[in-house]
Amino acid sequence: MKAGREEILSEIHKKIIGQREVINETLLTLFVGGNSLIIGVPGLAKTLLIQTMAQVLDLKFGRIQFTPDLMPSDITGTDIIQEDPKTGG
Protein backbone atom coordinates (compact mmCIF):
# COMPACT_ATOMS: atom_id res chain seq x y z
CA MET A 1 0.00 0.00 0.00
CA LYS A 2 2.82 2.40 0.85
CA ALA A 3 4.50 1.77 -2.52
CA GLY A 4 1.20 2.53 -4.27
CA ARG A 5 0.81 5.76 -2.32
CA GLU A 6 4.35 6.83 -3.18
CA GLU A 7 3.73 6.08 -6.86
CA ILE A 8 0.54 8.16 -6.80
CA LEU A 9 2.34 11.05 -5.08
CA SER A 10 5.17 10.86 -7.60
CA GLU A 11 2.74 11.17 -10.51
CA ILE A 12 0.88 14.06 -8.87
CA HIS A 13 4.12 15.93 -8.15
CA LYS A 14 4.96 15.82 -11.85
CA LYS A 15 2.22 18.45 -12.34
CA ILE A 16 1.85 20.07 -8.91
CA ILE A 17 4.84 21.79 -7.32
CA GLY A 18 4.72 22.04 -3.54
CA GLN A 19 1.31 21.84 -1.84
CA ARG A 20 2.39 18.62 -0.06
CA GLU A 21 0.05 19.07 2.90
CA VAL A 22 -2.99 19.72 0.70
CA ILE A 23 -2.12 16.75 -1.53
CA ASN A 24 -1.63 14.40 1.43
CA GLU A 25 -4.84 15.49 3.16
CA THR A 26 -6.86 15.27 -0.05
CA LEU A 27 -5.54 11.78 -0.80
CA LEU A 28 -6.27 10.68 2.77
CA THR A 29 -9.82 12.00 2.50
CA LEU A 30 -10.28 10.16 -0.79
CA PHE A 31 -8.89 6.87 0.56
CA VAL A 32 -11.12 6.86 3.65
CA GLY A 33 -14.22 7.67 1.60
CA GLY A 34 -14.73 11.15 2.98
CA ASN A 35 -15.55 14.49 1.43
CA SER A 36 -13.44 17.59 1.19
CA LEU A 37 -14.07 21.19 0.30
CA ILE A 38 -10.99 22.89 -1.09
CA ILE A 39 -11.14 26.65 -0.65
CA GLY A 40 -8.58 29.22 -1.68
CA VAL A 41 -7.85 32.27 -3.75
CA PRO A 42 -7.57 31.88 -7.53
CA GLY A 43 -4.31 30.48 -8.84
CA LEU A 44 -3.49 27.92 -6.13
CA ALA A 45 -3.97 24.94 -8.50
CA LYS A 46 -7.04 23.60 -6.72
CA THR A 47 -8.73 22.43 -9.92
CA LEU A 48 -5.45 21.19 -11.41
CA LEU A 49 -4.82 19.13 -8.26
CA ILE A 50 -8.19 17.37 -8.46
CA GLN A 51 -7.95 16.89 -12.24
CA THR A 52 -4.50 15.36 -11.77
CA MET A 53 -5.67 13.07 -8.96
CA ALA A 54 -8.58 11.90 -11.11
CA GLN A 55 -6.24 11.23 -14.02
CA VAL A 56 -3.65 9.38 -11.90
CA LEU A 57 -6.31 7.26 -10.15
CA ASP A 58 -8.37 6.72 -13.34
CA LEU A 59 -11.42 8.44 -11.85
CA LYS A 60 -14.11 10.63 -13.37
CA PHE A 61 -13.64 14.38 -12.92
CA GLY A 62 -16.47 16.89 -12.72
CA ARG A 63 -16.44 20.52 -11.68
CA ILE A 64 -19.16 22.83 -10.45
CA GLN A 65 -18.59 26.58 -10.66
CA PHE A 66 -20.34 28.09 -7.67
CA THR A 67 -22.18 31.37 -8.16
CA PRO A 68 -24.12 33.50 -5.65
CA ASP A 69 -27.47 32.27 -7.00
CA LEU A 70 -26.59 28.54 -7.03
CA MET A 71 -29.06 26.48 -5.02
CA PRO A 72 -28.44 23.03 -3.49
CA SER A 73 -31.11 21.55 -5.77
CA ASP A 74 -29.09 22.76 -8.78
CA ILE A 75 -26.46 20.20 -7.78
CA THR A 76 -28.45 17.39 -6.19
CA GLY A 77 -31.60 17.65 -8.27
CA THR A 78 -35.15 17.45 -6.99
CA ASP A 79 -37.78 14.77 -6.55
CA ILE A 80 -41.24 15.36 -7.95
CA ILE A 81 -43.88 13.26 -6.25
CA GLN A 82 -46.90 12.57 -8.43
CA GLU A 83 -50.16 11.24 -7.13
CA ASP A 84 -51.48 8.08 -8.79
CA PRO A 85 -54.98 9.02 -10.06
CA LYS A 86 -56.22 5.42 -9.73
CA THR A 87 -55.18 4.83 -6.12
CA GLY A 88 -54.94 8.39 -4.84
CA GLY A 89 -51.54 7.57 -3.36
Short mmCIF file of the N, C-alpha and C atoms (twelve columns), coordinates in Angstrom:
data_MODEL
# 
_entry.id   MODEL 
# 
loop_
_atom_site.group_PDB 
_atom_site.id 
_atom_site.type_symbol 
_atom_site.label_atom_id 
_atom_site.label_alt_id 
_atom_site.label_comp_id 
_atom_site.label_asym_id 
_atom_site.label_seq_id 
_atom_site.Cartn_x 
_atom_site.Cartn_y 
_atom_site.Cartn_z 
_atom_site.pdbx_PDB_model_num 
ATOM 1   N N  . MET A 1  0.832   -1.197 0.000   1 
ATOM 2   C CA . MET A 1  0.000   0.000  0.000   1 
ATOM 3   C C  . MET A 1  0.872   1.255  0.000   1 
ATOM 4   N N  . LYS A 2  1.948   1.239  0.789   1 
ATOM 5   C CA . LYS A 2  2.825   2.404  0.853   1 
ATOM 6   C C  . LYS A 2  3.474   2.671  -0.501  1 
ATOM 7   N N  . ALA A 3  3.882   1.600  -1.197  1 
ATOM 8   C CA . ALA A 3  4.500   1.768  -2.516  1 
ATOM 9   C C  . ALA A 3  3.498   2.385  -3.492  1 
ATOM 10  N N  . GLY A 4  2.241   1.966  -3.410  1 
ATOM 11  C CA . GLY A 4  1.202   2.525  -4.268  1 
ATOM 12  C C  . GLY A 4  0.980   3.998  -3.988  1 
ATOM 13  N N  . ARG A 5  0.984   4.353  -2.713  1 
ATOM 14  C CA . ARG A 5  0.815   5.759  -2.322  1 
ATOM 15  C C  . ARG A 5  1.969   6.598  -2.849  1 
ATOM 16  N N  . GLU A 6  3.175   6.097  -2.712  1 
ATOM 17  C CA . GLU A 6  4.355   6.835  -3.184  1 
ATOM 18  C C  . GLU A 6  4.321   7.007  -4.704  1 
ATOM 19  N N  . GLU A 7  3.847   5.998  -5.401  1 
ATOM 20  C CA . GLU A 7  3.733   6.083  -6.862  1 
ATOM 21  C C  . GLU A 7  2.696   7.137  -7.259  1 
ATOM 22  N N  . ILE A 8  1.578   7.160  -6.544  1 
ATOM 23  C CA . ILE A 8  0.542   8.162  -6.800  1 
ATOM 24  C C  . ILE A 8  1.091   9.562  -6.543  1 
ATOM 25  N N  . LEU A 9  1.761   9.741  -5.409  1 
ATOM 26  C CA . LEU A 9  2.341   11.048 -5.081  1 
ATOM 27  C C  . LEU A 9  3.360   11.477 -6.125  1 
ATOM 28  N N  . SER A 10 4.161   10.548 -6.584  1 
ATOM 29  C CA . SER A 10 5.171   10.861 -7.597  1 
ATOM 30  C C  . SER A 10 4.521   11.379 -8.874  1 
ATOM 31  N N  . GLU A 11 3.439   10.733 -9.298  1 
ATOM 32  C CA . GLU A 11 2.735   11.168 -10.505 1 
ATOM 33  C C  . GLU A 11 2.089   12.541 -10.310 1 
ATOM 34  N N  . ILE A 12 1.513   12.767 -9.144  1 
ATOM 35  C CA . ILE A 12 0.879   14.061 -8.870  1 
ATOM 36  C C  . ILE A 12 1.920   15.172 -8.862  1 
ATOM 37  N N  . HIS A 13 3.078   14.900 -8.257  1 
ATOM 38  C CA . HIS A 13 4.120   15.926 -8.153  1 
ATOM 39  C C  . HIS A 13 4.784   16.235 -9.494  1 
ATOM 40  N N  . LYS A 14 4.473   15.473 -10.517 1 
ATOM 41  C CA . LYS A 14 4.959   15.821 -11.854 1 
ATOM 42  C C  . LYS A 14 4.233   17.062 -12.380 1 
ATOM 43  N N  . LYS A 15 3.010   17.297 -11.889 1 
ATOM 44  C CA . LYS A 15 2.224   18.447 -12.340 1 
ATOM 45  C C  . LYS A 15 2.066   19.519 -11.267 1 
ATOM 46  N N  . ILE A 16 2.077   19.133 -10.012 1 
ATOM 47  C CA . ILE A 16 1.853   20.070 -8.912  1 
ATOM 48  C C  . ILE A 16 3.156   20.247 -8.141  1 
ATOM 49  N N  . ILE A 17 3.613   21.488 -8.058  1 
ATOM 50  C CA . ILE A 17 4.840   21.793 -7.320  1 
ATOM 51  C C  . ILE A 17 4.442   22.261 -5.925  1 
ATOM 52  N N  . GLY A 18 5.048   21.660 -4.910  1 
ATOM 53  C CA . GLY A 18 4.716   22.039 -3.536  1 
ATOM 54  C C  . GLY A 18 3.359   21.487 -3.140  1 
ATOM 55  N N  . GLN A 19 2.665   22.202 -2.283  1 
ATOM 56  C CA . GLN A 19 1.308   21.841 -1.837  1 
ATOM 57  C C  . GLN A 19 1.248   20.447 -1.206  1 
ATOM 58  N N  . ARG A 20 2.337   19.993 -0.603  1 
ATOM 59  C CA . ARG A 20 2.388   18.625 -0.060  1 
ATOM 60  C C  . ARG A 20 1.294   18.343 0.965   1 
ATOM 61  N N  . GLU A 21 1.057   19.287 1.865   1 
ATOM 62  C CA . GLU A 21 0.050   19.066 2.902   1 
ATOM 63  C C  . GLU A 21 -1.348  18.926 2.293   1 
ATOM 64  N N  . VAL A 22 -1.672  19.792 1.351   1 
ATOM 65  C CA . VAL A 22 -2.985  19.725 0.696   1 
ATOM 66  C C  . VAL A 22 -3.131  18.409 -0.062  1 
ATOM 67  N N  . ILE A 23 -2.086  18.008 -0.766  1 
ATOM 68  C CA . ILE A 23 -2.121  16.752 -1.527  1 
ATOM 69  C C  . ILE A 23 -2.305  15.567 -0.587  1 
ATOM 70  N N  . ASN A 24 -1.528  15.517 0.486   1 
ATOM 71  C CA . ASN A 24 -1.627  14.403 1.434   1 
ATOM 72  C C  . ASN A 24 -3.005  14.334 2.083   1 
ATOM 73  N N  . GLU A 25 -3.526  15.477 2.506   1 
ATOM 74  C CA . GLU A 25 -4.837  15.487 3.160   1 
ATOM 75  C C  . GLU A 25 -5.956  15.130 2.184   1 
ATOM 76  N N  . THR A 26 -5.843  15.589 0.954   1 
ATOM 77  C CA . THR A 26 -6.862  15.269 -0.047  1 
ATOM 78  C C  . THR A 26 -6.838  13.784 -0.395  1 
ATOM 79  N N  . LEU A 27 -5.650  13.223 -0.542  1 
ATOM 80  C CA . LEU A 27 -5.544  11.779 -0.801  1 
ATOM 81  C C  . LEU A 27 -6.094  10.972 0.369   1 
ATOM 82  N N  . LEU A 28 -5.772  11.380 1.587   1 
ATOM 83  C CA . LEU A 28 -6.269  10.685 2.768   1 
ATOM 84  C C  . LEU A 28 -7.795  10.710 2.794   1 
ATOM 85  N N  . THR A 29 -8.365  11.873 2.532   1 
ATOM 86  C CA . THR A 29 -9.821  12.003 2.497   1 
ATOM 87  C C  . THR A 29 -10.425 11.076 1.450   1 
ATOM 88  N N  . LEU A 30 -9.799  11.014 0.293   1 
ATOM 89  C CA . LEU A 30 -10.280 10.156 -0.786  1 
ATOM 90  C C  . LEU A 30 -10.207 8.681  -0.388  1 
ATOM 91  N N  . PHE A 31 -9.090  8.275  0.205   1 
ATOM 92  C CA . PHE A 31 -8.890  6.866  0.557   1 
ATOM 93  C C  . PHE A 31 -9.831  6.387  1.661   1 
ATOM 94  N N  . VAL A 32 -10.225 7.283  2.575   1 
ATOM 95  C CA . VAL A 32 -11.121 6.861  3.651   1 
ATOM 96  C C  . VAL A 32 -12.593 7.067  3.294   1 
ATOM 97  N N  . GLY A 33 -12.843 7.522  2.054   1 
ATOM 98  C CA . GLY A 33 -14.220 7.672  1.596   1 
ATOM 99  C C  . GLY A 33 -14.912 8.912  2.111   1 
ATOM 100 N N  . GLY A 34 -14.144 9.919  2.468   1 
ATOM 101 C CA . GLY A 34 -14.728 11.155 2.983   1 
ATOM 102 C C  . GLY A 34 -14.973 12.181 1.896   1 
ATOM 103 N N  . ASN A 35 -15.321 13.360 2.323   1 
ATOM 104 C CA . ASN A 35 -15.551 14.491 1.427   1 
ATOM 105 C C  . ASN A 35 -14.612 15.615 1.817   1 
ATOM 106 N N  . SER A 36 -14.247 16.421 0.855   1 
ATOM 107 C CA . SER A 36 -13.438 17.593 1.189   1 
ATOM 108 C C  . SER A 36 -13.904 18.778 0.371   1 
ATOM 109 N N  . LEU A 37 -13.763 19.936 0.961   1 
ATOM 110 C CA . LEU A 37 -14.072 21.194 0.301   1 
ATOM 111 C C  . LEU A 37 -12.767 21.967 0.260   1 
ATOM 112 N N  . ILE A 38 -12.268 22.210 -0.932  1 
ATOM 113 C CA . ILE A 38 -10.986 22.890 -1.087  1 
ATOM 114 C C  . ILE A 38 -11.271 24.348 -1.418  1 
ATOM 115 N N  . ILE A 39 -10.871 25.223 -0.514  1 
ATOM 116 C CA . ILE A 39 -11.144 26.650 -0.648  1 
ATOM 117 C C  . ILE A 39 -9.826  27.400 -0.734  1 
ATOM 118 N N  . GLY A 40 -9.768  28.386 -1.591  1 
ATOM 119 C CA . GLY A 40 -8.575  29.219 -1.680  1 
ATOM 120 C C  . GLY A 40 -8.734  30.265 -2.760  1 
ATOM 121 N N  . VAL A 41 -7.822  31.215 -2.743  1 
ATOM 122 C CA . VAL A 41 -7.855  32.275 -3.750  1 
ATOM 123 C C  . VAL A 41 -7.534  31.681 -5.114  1 
ATOM 124 N N  . PRO A 42 -7.902  32.371 -6.187  1 
ATOM 125 C CA . PRO A 42 -7.574  31.878 -7.527  1 
ATOM 126 C C  . PRO A 42 -6.071  31.703 -7.719  1 
ATOM 127 N N  . GLY A 43 -5.707  30.681 -8.482  1 
ATOM 128 C CA . GLY A 43 -4.309  30.478 -8.839  1 
ATOM 129 C C  . GLY A 43 -3.532  29.533 -7.953  1 
ATOM 130 N N  . LEU A 44 -4.189  28.845 -7.023  1 
ATOM 131 C CA . LEU A 44 -3.486  27.919 -6.131  1 
ATOM 132 C C  . LEU A 44 -3.463  26.486 -6.652  1 
ATOM 133 N N  . ALA A 45 -3.953  26.254 -7.843  1 
ATOM 134 C CA . ALA A 45 -3.968  24.941 -8.501  1 
ATOM 135 C C  . ALA A 45 -4.943  23.960 -7.862  1 
ATOM 136 N N  . LYS A 46 -6.042  24.474 -7.328  1 
ATOM 137 C CA . LYS A 46 -7.041  23.597 -6.719  1 
ATOM 138 C C  . LYS A 46 -7.657  22.666 -7.762  1 
ATOM 139 N N  . THR A 47 -8.114  23.236 -8.864  1 
ATOM 140 C CA . THR A 47 -8.728  22.435 -9.920  1 
ATOM 141 C C  . THR A 47 -7.701  21.516 -10.561 1 
ATOM 142 N N  . LEU A 48 -6.511  22.018 -10.815 1 
ATOM 143 C CA . LEU A 48 -5.454  21.194 -11.406 1 
ATOM 144 C C  . LEU A 48 -5.127  20.005 -10.512 1 
ATOM 145 N N  . LEU A 49 -5.103  20.218 -9.202  1 
ATOM 146 C CA . LEU A 49 -4.823  19.126 -8.265  1 
ATOM 147 C C  . LEU A 49 -5.864  18.018 -8.402  1 
ATOM 148 N N  . ILE A 50 -7.131  18.384 -8.401  1 
ATOM 149 C CA . ILE A 50 -8.186  17.371 -8.463  1 
ATOM 150 C C  . ILE A 50 -8.226  16.707 -9.835  1 
ATOM 151 N N  . GLN A 51 -8.026  17.481 -10.895 1 
ATOM 152 C CA . GLN A 51 -7.949  16.893 -12.240 1 
ATOM 153 C C  . GLN A 51 -6.802  15.889 -12.310 1 
ATOM 154 N N  . THR A 52 -5.665  16.243 -11.749 1 
ATOM 155 C CA . THR A 52 -4.495  15.365 -11.769 1 
ATOM 156 C C  . THR A 52 -4.751  14.103 -10.963 1 
ATOM 157 N N  . MET A 53 -5.348  14.251 -9.776  1 
ATOM 158 C CA . MET A 53 -5.671  13.071 -8.962  1 
ATOM 159 C C  . MET A 53 -6.620  12.148 -9.716  1 
ATOM 160 N N  . ALA A 54 -7.626  12.711 -10.347 1 
ATOM 161 C CA . ALA A 54 -8.579  11.898 -11.108 1 
ATOM 162 C C  . ALA A 54 -7.872  11.161 -12.235 1 
ATOM 163 N N  . GLN A 55 -6.976  11.842 -12.915 1 
ATOM 164 C CA . GLN A 55 -6.239  11.225 -14.019 1 
ATOM 165 C C  . GLN A 55 -5.335  10.103 -13.511 1 
ATOM 166 N N  . VAL A 56 -4.584  10.365 -12.450 1 
ATOM 167 C CA . VAL A 56 -3.650  9.375  -11.904 1 
ATOM 168 C C  . VAL A 56 -4.395  8.145  -11.382 1 
ATOM 169 N N  . LEU A 57 -5.550  8.360  -10.754 1 
ATOM 170 C CA . LEU A 57 -6.307  7.260  -10.154 1 
ATOM 171 C C  . LEU A 57 -7.374  6.694  -11.089 1 
ATOM 172 N N  . ASP A 58 -7.407  7.183  -12.340 1 
ATOM 173 C CA . ASP A 58 -8.367  6.724  -13.341 1 
ATOM 174 C C  . ASP A 58 -9.806  6.892  -12.844 1 
ATOM 175 N N  . LEU A 59 -10.101 8.104  -12.352 1 
ATOM 176 C CA . LEU A 59 -11.423 8.435  -11.851 1 
ATOM 177 C C  . LEU A 59 -12.074 9.476  -12.750 1 
ATOM 178 N N  . LYS A 60 -13.372 9.618  -12.625 1 
ATOM 179 C CA . LYS A 60 -14.111 10.627 -13.374 1 
ATOM 180 C C  . LYS A 60 -13.951 11.982 -12.677 1 
ATOM 181 N N  . PHE A 61 -13.767 13.031 -13.459 1 
ATOM 182 C CA . PHE A 61 -13.639 14.383 -12.918 1 
ATOM 183 C C  . PHE A 61 -14.825 15.221 -13.357 1 
ATOM 184 N N  . GLY A 62 -15.401 15.941 -12.420 1 
ATOM 185 C CA . GLY A 62 -16.469 16.885 -12.721 1 
ATOM 186 C C  . GLY A 62 -16.270 18.126 -11.871 1 
ATOM 187 N N  . ARG A 63 -16.664 19.259 -12.392 1 
ATOM 188 C CA . ARG A 63 -16.439 20.516 -11.684 1 
ATOM 189 C C  . ARG A 63 -17.716 21.331 -11.691 1 
ATOM 190 N N  . ILE A 64 -18.016 21.949 -10.557 1 
ATOM 191 C CA . ILE A 64 -19.164 22.835 -10.449 1 
ATOM 192 C C  . ILE A 64 -18.641 24.219 -10.101 1 
ATOM 193 N N  . GLN A 65 -18.975 25.195 -10.930 1 
ATOM 194 C CA . GLN A 65 -18.586 26.576 -10.663 1 
ATOM 195 C C  . GLN A 65 -19.678 27.212 -9.808  1 
ATOM 196 N N  . PHE A 66 -19.356 27.515 -8.569  1 
ATOM 197 C CA . PHE A 66 -20.342 28.091 -7.668  1 
ATOM 198 C C  . PHE A 66 -20.551 29.568 -7.981  1 
ATOM 199 N N  . THR A 67 -21.804 29.980 -7.952  1 
ATOM 200 C CA . THR A 67 -22.179 31.368 -8.158  1 
ATOM 201 C C  . THR A 67 -23.097 31.771 -7.004  1 
ATOM 202 N N  . PRO A 68 -23.278 33.070 -6.775  1 
ATOM 203 C CA . PRO A 68 -24.118 33.498 -5.646  1 
ATOM 204 C C  . PRO A 68 -25.552 32.970 -5.698  1 
ATOM 205 N N  . ASP A 69 -26.079 32.717 -6.897  1 
ATOM 206 C CA . ASP A 69 -27.468 32.265 -7.005  1 
ATOM 207 C C  . ASP A 69 -27.611 30.745 -7.111  1 
ATOM 208 N N  . LEU A 70 -26.537 29.999 -6.936  1 
ATOM 209 C CA . LEU A 70 -26.592 28.539 -7.028  1 
ATOM 210 C C  . LEU A 70 -27.331 27.964 -5.823  1 
ATOM 211 N N  . MET A 71 -28.280 27.107 -6.086  1 
ATOM 212 C CA . MET A 71 -29.063 26.479 -5.024  1 
ATOM 213 C C  . MET A 71 -28.652 25.014 -4.881  1 
ATOM 214 N N  . PRO A 72 -28.797 24.445 -3.678  1 
ATOM 215 C CA . PRO A 72 -28.445 23.032 -3.494  1 
ATOM 216 C C  . PRO A 72 -29.131 22.108 -4.494  1 
ATOM 217 N N  . SER A 73 -30.379 22.402 -4.828  1 
ATOM 218 C CA . SER A 73 -31.109 21.548 -5.774  1 
ATOM 219 C C  . SER A 73 -30.517 21.614 -7.180  1 
ATOM 220 N N  . ASP A 74 -29.772 22.684 -7.488  1 
ATOM 221 C CA . ASP A 74 -29.095 22.764 -8.781  1 
ATOM 222 C C  . ASP A 74 -28.035 21.674 -8.908  1 
ATOM 223 N N  . ILE A 75 -27.505 21.224 -7.786  1 
ATOM 224 C CA . ILE A 75 -26.457 20.201 -7.779  1 
ATOM 225 C C  . ILE A 75 -27.049 18.817 -7.556  1 
ATOM 226 N N  . THR A 76 -27.930 18.706 -6.562  1 
ATOM 227 C CA . THR A 76 -28.450 17.392 -6.186  1 
ATOM 228 C C  . THR A 76 -29.687 16.980 -6.965  1 
ATOM 229 N N  . GLY A 77 -30.356 17.947 -7.580  1 
ATOM 230 C CA . GLY A 77 -31.598 17.647 -8.274  1 
ATOM 231 C C  . GLY A 77 -32.773 17.692 -7.312  1 
ATOM 232 N N  . THR A 78 -33.949 17.445 -7.828  1 
ATOM 233 C CA . THR A 78 -35.152 17.454 -6.993  1 
ATOM 234 C C  . THR A 78 -35.995 16.228 -7.304  1 
ATOM 235 N N  . ASP A 79 -36.816 15.853 -6.357  1 
ATOM 236 C CA . ASP A 79 -37.775 14.767 -6.549  1 
ATOM 237 C C  . ASP A 79 -39.156 15.377 -6.727  1 
ATOM 238 N N  . ILE A 80 -39.871 14.908 -7.731  1 
ATOM 239 C CA . ILE A 80 -41.243 15.356 -7.949  1 
ATOM 240 C C  . ILE A 80 -42.150 14.168 -7.659  1 
ATOM 241 N N  . ILE A 81 -42.977 14.330 -6.650  1 
ATOM 242 C CA . ILE A 81 -43.884 13.256 -6.251  1 
ATOM 243 C C  . ILE A 81 -45.214 13.481 -6.947  1 
ATOM 244 N N  . GLN A 82 -45.633 12.471 -7.707  1 
ATOM 245 C CA . GLN A 82 -46.898 12.573 -8.431  1 
ATOM 246 C C  . GLN A 82 -47.898 11.592 -7.831  1 
ATOM 247 N N  . GLU A 83 -49.095 12.075 -7.668  1 
ATOM 248 C CA . GLU A 83 -50.158 11.238 -7.131  1 
ATOM 249 C C  . GLU A 83 -50.678 10.312 -8.220  1 
ATOM 250 N N  . ASP A 84 -50.905 9.048  -7.854  1 
ATOM 251 C CA . ASP A 84 -51.482 8.082  -8.790  1 
ATOM 252 C C  . ASP A 84 -52.993 8.316  -8.828  1 
ATOM 253 N N  . PRO A 85 -53.547 8.714  -9.985  1 
ATOM 254 C CA . PRO A 85 -54.983 9.023  -10.062 1 
ATOM 255 C C  . PRO A 85 -55.876 7.827  -9.731  1 
ATOM 256 N N  . LYS A 86 -55.395 6.617  -9.972  1 
ATOM 257 C CA . LYS A 86 -56.218 5.424  -9.726  1 
ATOM 258 C C  . LYS A 86 -56.309 5.097  -8.244  1 
ATOM 259 N N  . THR A 87 -55.206 5.225  -7.530  1 
ATOM 260 C CA . THR A 87 -55.184 4.826  -6.125  1 
ATOM 261 C C  . THR A 87 -55.243 6.019  -5.181  1 
ATOM 262 N N  . GLY A 88 -54.947 7.206  -5.690  1 
ATOM 263 C CA . GLY A 88 -54.938 8.389  -4.837  1 
ATOM 264 C C  . GLY A 88 -53.694 8.480  -3.977  1 
ATOM 265 N N  . GLY A 89 -52.764 7.585  -4.184  1 
ATOM 266 C CA . GLY A 89 -51.541 7.571  -3.360  1 
ATOM 267 C C  . GLY A 89 -50.316 7.995  -4.091  1 
# 
